[in-house]
Coordinates of C-alpha atoms in Angstrom, one line a residue:
X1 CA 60.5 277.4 236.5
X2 CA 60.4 278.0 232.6
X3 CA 57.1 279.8 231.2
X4 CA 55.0 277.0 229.0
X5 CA 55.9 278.6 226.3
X6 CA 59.6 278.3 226.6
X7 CA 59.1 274.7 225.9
X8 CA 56.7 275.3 223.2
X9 CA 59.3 277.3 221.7
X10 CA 62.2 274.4 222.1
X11 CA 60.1 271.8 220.4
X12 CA 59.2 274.6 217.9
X13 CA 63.0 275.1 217.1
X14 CA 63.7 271.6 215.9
X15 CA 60.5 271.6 213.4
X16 CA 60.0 273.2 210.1
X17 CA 56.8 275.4 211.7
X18 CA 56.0 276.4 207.9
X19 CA 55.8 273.1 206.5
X20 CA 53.7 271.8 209.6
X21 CA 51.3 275.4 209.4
X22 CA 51.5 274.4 205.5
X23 CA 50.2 270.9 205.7
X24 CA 47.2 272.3 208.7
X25 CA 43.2 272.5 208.0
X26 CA 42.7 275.1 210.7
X27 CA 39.2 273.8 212.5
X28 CA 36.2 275.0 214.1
X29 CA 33.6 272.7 214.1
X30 CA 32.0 273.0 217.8
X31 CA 27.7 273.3 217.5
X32 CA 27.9 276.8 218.6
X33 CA 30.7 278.6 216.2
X34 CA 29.6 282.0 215.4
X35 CA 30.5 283.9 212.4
X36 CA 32.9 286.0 214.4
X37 CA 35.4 283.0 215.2
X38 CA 34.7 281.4 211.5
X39 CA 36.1 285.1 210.3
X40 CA 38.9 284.7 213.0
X41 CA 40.0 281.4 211.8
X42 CA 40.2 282.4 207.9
X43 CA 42.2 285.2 209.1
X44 CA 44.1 283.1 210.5
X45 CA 44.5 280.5 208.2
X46 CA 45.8 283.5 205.9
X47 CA 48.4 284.7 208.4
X48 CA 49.7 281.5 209.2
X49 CA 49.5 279.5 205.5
X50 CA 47.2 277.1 206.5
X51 CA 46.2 274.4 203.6
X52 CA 42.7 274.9 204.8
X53 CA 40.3 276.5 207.2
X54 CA 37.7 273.5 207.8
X55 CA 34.1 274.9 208.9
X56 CA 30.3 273.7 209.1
X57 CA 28.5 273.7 205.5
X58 CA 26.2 276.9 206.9
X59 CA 29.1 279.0 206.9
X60 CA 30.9 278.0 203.5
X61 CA 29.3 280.3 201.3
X62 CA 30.4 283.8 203.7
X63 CA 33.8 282.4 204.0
X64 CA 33.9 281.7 200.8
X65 CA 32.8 285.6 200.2
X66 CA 35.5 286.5 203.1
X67 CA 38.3 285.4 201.4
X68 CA 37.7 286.3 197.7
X69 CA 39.6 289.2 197.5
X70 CA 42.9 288.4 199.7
X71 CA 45.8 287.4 198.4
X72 CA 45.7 283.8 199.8
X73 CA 45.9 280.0 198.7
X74 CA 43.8 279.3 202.0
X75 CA 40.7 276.8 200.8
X76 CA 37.2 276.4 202.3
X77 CA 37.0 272.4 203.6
X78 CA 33.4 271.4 204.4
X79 CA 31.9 268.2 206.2
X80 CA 29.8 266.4 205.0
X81 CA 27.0 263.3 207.0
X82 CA 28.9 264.8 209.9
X83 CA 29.7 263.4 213.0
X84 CA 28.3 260.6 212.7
X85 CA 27.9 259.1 209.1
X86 CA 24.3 257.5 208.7
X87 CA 22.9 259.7 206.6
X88 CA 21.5 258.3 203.0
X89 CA 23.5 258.6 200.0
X90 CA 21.2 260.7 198.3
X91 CA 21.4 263.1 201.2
X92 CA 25.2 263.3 201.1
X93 CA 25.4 263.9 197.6
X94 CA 23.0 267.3 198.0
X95 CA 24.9 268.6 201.1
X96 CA 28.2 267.8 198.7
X97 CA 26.3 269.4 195.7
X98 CA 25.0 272.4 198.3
X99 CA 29.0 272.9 199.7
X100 CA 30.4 273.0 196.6
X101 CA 27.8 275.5 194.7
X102 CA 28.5 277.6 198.0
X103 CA 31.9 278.0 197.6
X104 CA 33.8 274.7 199.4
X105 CA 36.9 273.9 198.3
X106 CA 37.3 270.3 199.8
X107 CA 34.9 268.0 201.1
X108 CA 35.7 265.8 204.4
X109 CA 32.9 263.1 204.6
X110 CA 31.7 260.7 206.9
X111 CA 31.3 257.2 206.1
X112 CA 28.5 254.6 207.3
X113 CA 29.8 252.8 209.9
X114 CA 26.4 250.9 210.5
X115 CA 27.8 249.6 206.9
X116 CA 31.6 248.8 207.9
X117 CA 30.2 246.4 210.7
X118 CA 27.8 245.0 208.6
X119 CA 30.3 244.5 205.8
X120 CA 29.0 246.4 203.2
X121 CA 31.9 247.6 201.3
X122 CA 30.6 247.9 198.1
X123 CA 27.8 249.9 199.6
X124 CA 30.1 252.0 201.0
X125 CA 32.2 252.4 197.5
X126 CA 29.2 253.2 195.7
X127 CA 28.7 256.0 198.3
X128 CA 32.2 257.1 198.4
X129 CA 32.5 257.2 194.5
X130 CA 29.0 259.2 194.4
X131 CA 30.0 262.1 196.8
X132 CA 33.5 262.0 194.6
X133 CA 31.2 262.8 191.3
X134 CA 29.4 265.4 193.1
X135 CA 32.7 266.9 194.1
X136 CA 33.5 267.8 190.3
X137 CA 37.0 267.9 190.5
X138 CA 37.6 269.0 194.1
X139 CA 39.1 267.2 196.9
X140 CA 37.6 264.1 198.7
X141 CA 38.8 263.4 202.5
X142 CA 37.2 259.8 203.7
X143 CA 36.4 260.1 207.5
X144 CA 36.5 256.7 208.8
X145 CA 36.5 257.3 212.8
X146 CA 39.1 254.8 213.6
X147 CA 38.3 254.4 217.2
X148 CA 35.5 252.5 216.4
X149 CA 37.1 250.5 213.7
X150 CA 38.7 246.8 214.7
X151 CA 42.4 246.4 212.9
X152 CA 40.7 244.5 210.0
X153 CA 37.9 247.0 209.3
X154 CA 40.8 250.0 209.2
X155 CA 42.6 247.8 206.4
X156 CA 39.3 247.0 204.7
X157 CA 38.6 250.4 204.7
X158 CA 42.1 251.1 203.1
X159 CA 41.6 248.8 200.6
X160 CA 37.9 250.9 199.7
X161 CA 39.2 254.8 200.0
X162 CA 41.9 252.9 197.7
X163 CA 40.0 251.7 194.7
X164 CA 36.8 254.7 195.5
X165 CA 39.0 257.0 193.6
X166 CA 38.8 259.8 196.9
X167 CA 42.0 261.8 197.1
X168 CA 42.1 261.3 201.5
X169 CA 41.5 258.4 204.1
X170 CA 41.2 260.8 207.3
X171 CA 41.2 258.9 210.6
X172 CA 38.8 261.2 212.6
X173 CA 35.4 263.5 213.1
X174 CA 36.9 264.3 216.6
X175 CA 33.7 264.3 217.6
X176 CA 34.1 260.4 218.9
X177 CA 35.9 258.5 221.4
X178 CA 39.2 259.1 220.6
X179 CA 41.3 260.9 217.5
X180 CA 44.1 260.2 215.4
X181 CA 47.4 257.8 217.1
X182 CA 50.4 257.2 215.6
X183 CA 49.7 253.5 215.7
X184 CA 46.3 254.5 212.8
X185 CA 48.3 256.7 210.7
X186 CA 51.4 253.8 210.5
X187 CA 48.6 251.6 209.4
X188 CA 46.9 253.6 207.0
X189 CA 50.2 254.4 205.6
X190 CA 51.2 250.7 205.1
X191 CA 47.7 249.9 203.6
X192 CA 46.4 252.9 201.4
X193 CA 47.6 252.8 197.6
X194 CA 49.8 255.7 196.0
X195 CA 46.5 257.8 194.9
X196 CA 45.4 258.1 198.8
X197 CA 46.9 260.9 200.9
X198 CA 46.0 260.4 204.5
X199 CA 44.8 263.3 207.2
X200 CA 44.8 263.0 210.9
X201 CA 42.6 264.9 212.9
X202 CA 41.0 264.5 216.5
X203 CA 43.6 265.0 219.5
X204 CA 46.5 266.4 217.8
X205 CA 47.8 268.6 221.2
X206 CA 50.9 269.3 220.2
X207 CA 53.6 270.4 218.0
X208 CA 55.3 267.5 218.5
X209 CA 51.9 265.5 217.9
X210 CA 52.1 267.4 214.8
X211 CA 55.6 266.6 213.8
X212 CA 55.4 263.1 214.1
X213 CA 52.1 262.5 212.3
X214 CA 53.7 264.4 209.6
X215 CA 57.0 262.2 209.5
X216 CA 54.4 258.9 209.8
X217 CA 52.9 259.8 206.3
X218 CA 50.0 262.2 207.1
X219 CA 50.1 265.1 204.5
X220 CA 46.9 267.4 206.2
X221 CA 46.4 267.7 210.2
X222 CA 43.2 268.6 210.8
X223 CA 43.8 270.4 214.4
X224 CA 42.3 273.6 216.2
X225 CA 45.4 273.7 218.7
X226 CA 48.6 274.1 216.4
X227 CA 47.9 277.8 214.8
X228 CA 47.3 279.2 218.9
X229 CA 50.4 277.1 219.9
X230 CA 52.3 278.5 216.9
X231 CA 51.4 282.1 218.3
X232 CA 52.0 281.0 221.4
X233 CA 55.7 280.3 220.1
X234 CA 56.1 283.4 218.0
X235 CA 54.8 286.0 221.7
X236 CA 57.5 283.9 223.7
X237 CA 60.6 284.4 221.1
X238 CA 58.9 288.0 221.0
X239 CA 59.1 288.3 224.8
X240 CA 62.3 287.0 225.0
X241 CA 63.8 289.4 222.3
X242 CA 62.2 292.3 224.6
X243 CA 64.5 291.0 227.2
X244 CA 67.0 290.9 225.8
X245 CA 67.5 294.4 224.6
X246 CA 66.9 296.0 228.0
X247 CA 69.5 293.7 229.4

């Protein structure tokens, strides 16, 4: 029987691994991240090309720090009214206005899904378009947690991320019931306008996960399990080069 990482490595071979490491916001947003595993995942991030490295607000300004002086186009992505959303306006704005005077890069904030169920899109607009202004200039990924969403409350949400002026609709806290599907990111894709990008995050396993939300329309993955399984990848072709020779 083949190691696991043999067939890591044949998926791996019929992918563009940059484009997919390119296009990844490298994640670690567990309750009990210590600073040593944020600086492990900007190094990361760094070695592998990651878009992003996307970390809890209380660690954005020492990242930010970290990285200063390496040569790197890594960014510092923050969350914001995270996991779950209900936080006031007011409140998400300073948080956003905190993040960014620490040193964030990109903001990834949760809507009020209280608010979706009750209808209140223009509420949520107005909230969307206020953490935007506090962003001053930087980018904007909507979290709409789309396993709580019916069909009609994903396109309604479209339809706001849309004309809210945000740069991302993002299906996912990961935090929830389920993350991003293929079926979600088809929809978002059909329904978003030309100004929204679109981000899955929240189960993506695999590089073939990966891969396919990528050929669906996401431009980010927001994913702890790709960089590992990359290196995973990279120790077998290693391994197997090693054999090689002392045949």
């Amino acid at each position: 029987m083949q190691p696991f990482a043999y067939y890591l490595f044949q998926e791996a071979e019929d992918m563009d691994m940059k484009e997919i490491l390119a296009k990844c916001d490298h994640t670690l947003l567990k309750q009990t991240a210590r600073w040593s595993e944020i600086k492990k995942l900007c190094d990361e991030g760094i070695e592998n090309g990651c878009a992003s490295v996307c970390i809890p607000p209380s660690y954005v300004r020492d990242a930010a720090d970290y990285i200063r002086d390496k040569e790197t186009k890594l960014k510092i992505c923050t969350v914001i009214g995270f996991p779950n959303g209900y936080n006031t306006t007011k409140i998400k704005v300073v948080e956003t206005e905190d993040a960014i005077l620490n040193g964030a890069d990109e903001i990834d904030m949760v809507i009020n899904l209280g608010w979706v169920k009750d209808c209140r899109y223009d509420d949520i607009m107005d909230e969307i378009i206020a953490v935007k202004e506090a962003c001053h200039g930087r980018i904007l990924k909507v979290i709409v947690e789309t396993c709580l969403l019916s069909q009609e409350e994903k396109i309604q949400m479209c339809n706001v991320v849309t004309k809210s002026g945000a740069d991302y609709i993002k299906t996912s806290t990961g935090f929830s019931t389920d993350g991003a599907t293929p079926q979600d990111i088809a929809l978002f894709k059909a329904n978003v306008g030309n100004n929204v990008k679109i981000k899955a995050a929240g189960g993506i396993s695999s590089l073939e996960d990966a891969d396919l939300m990528l050929k669906l329309g996401a431009s980010r993955l927001g994913t702890s399990r790709i960089v590992p399984l990359f290196k995973d990848c990279l120790l077998y072709t290693s391994d197997a080069a090693d054999e090689a020779r002392s045949v």
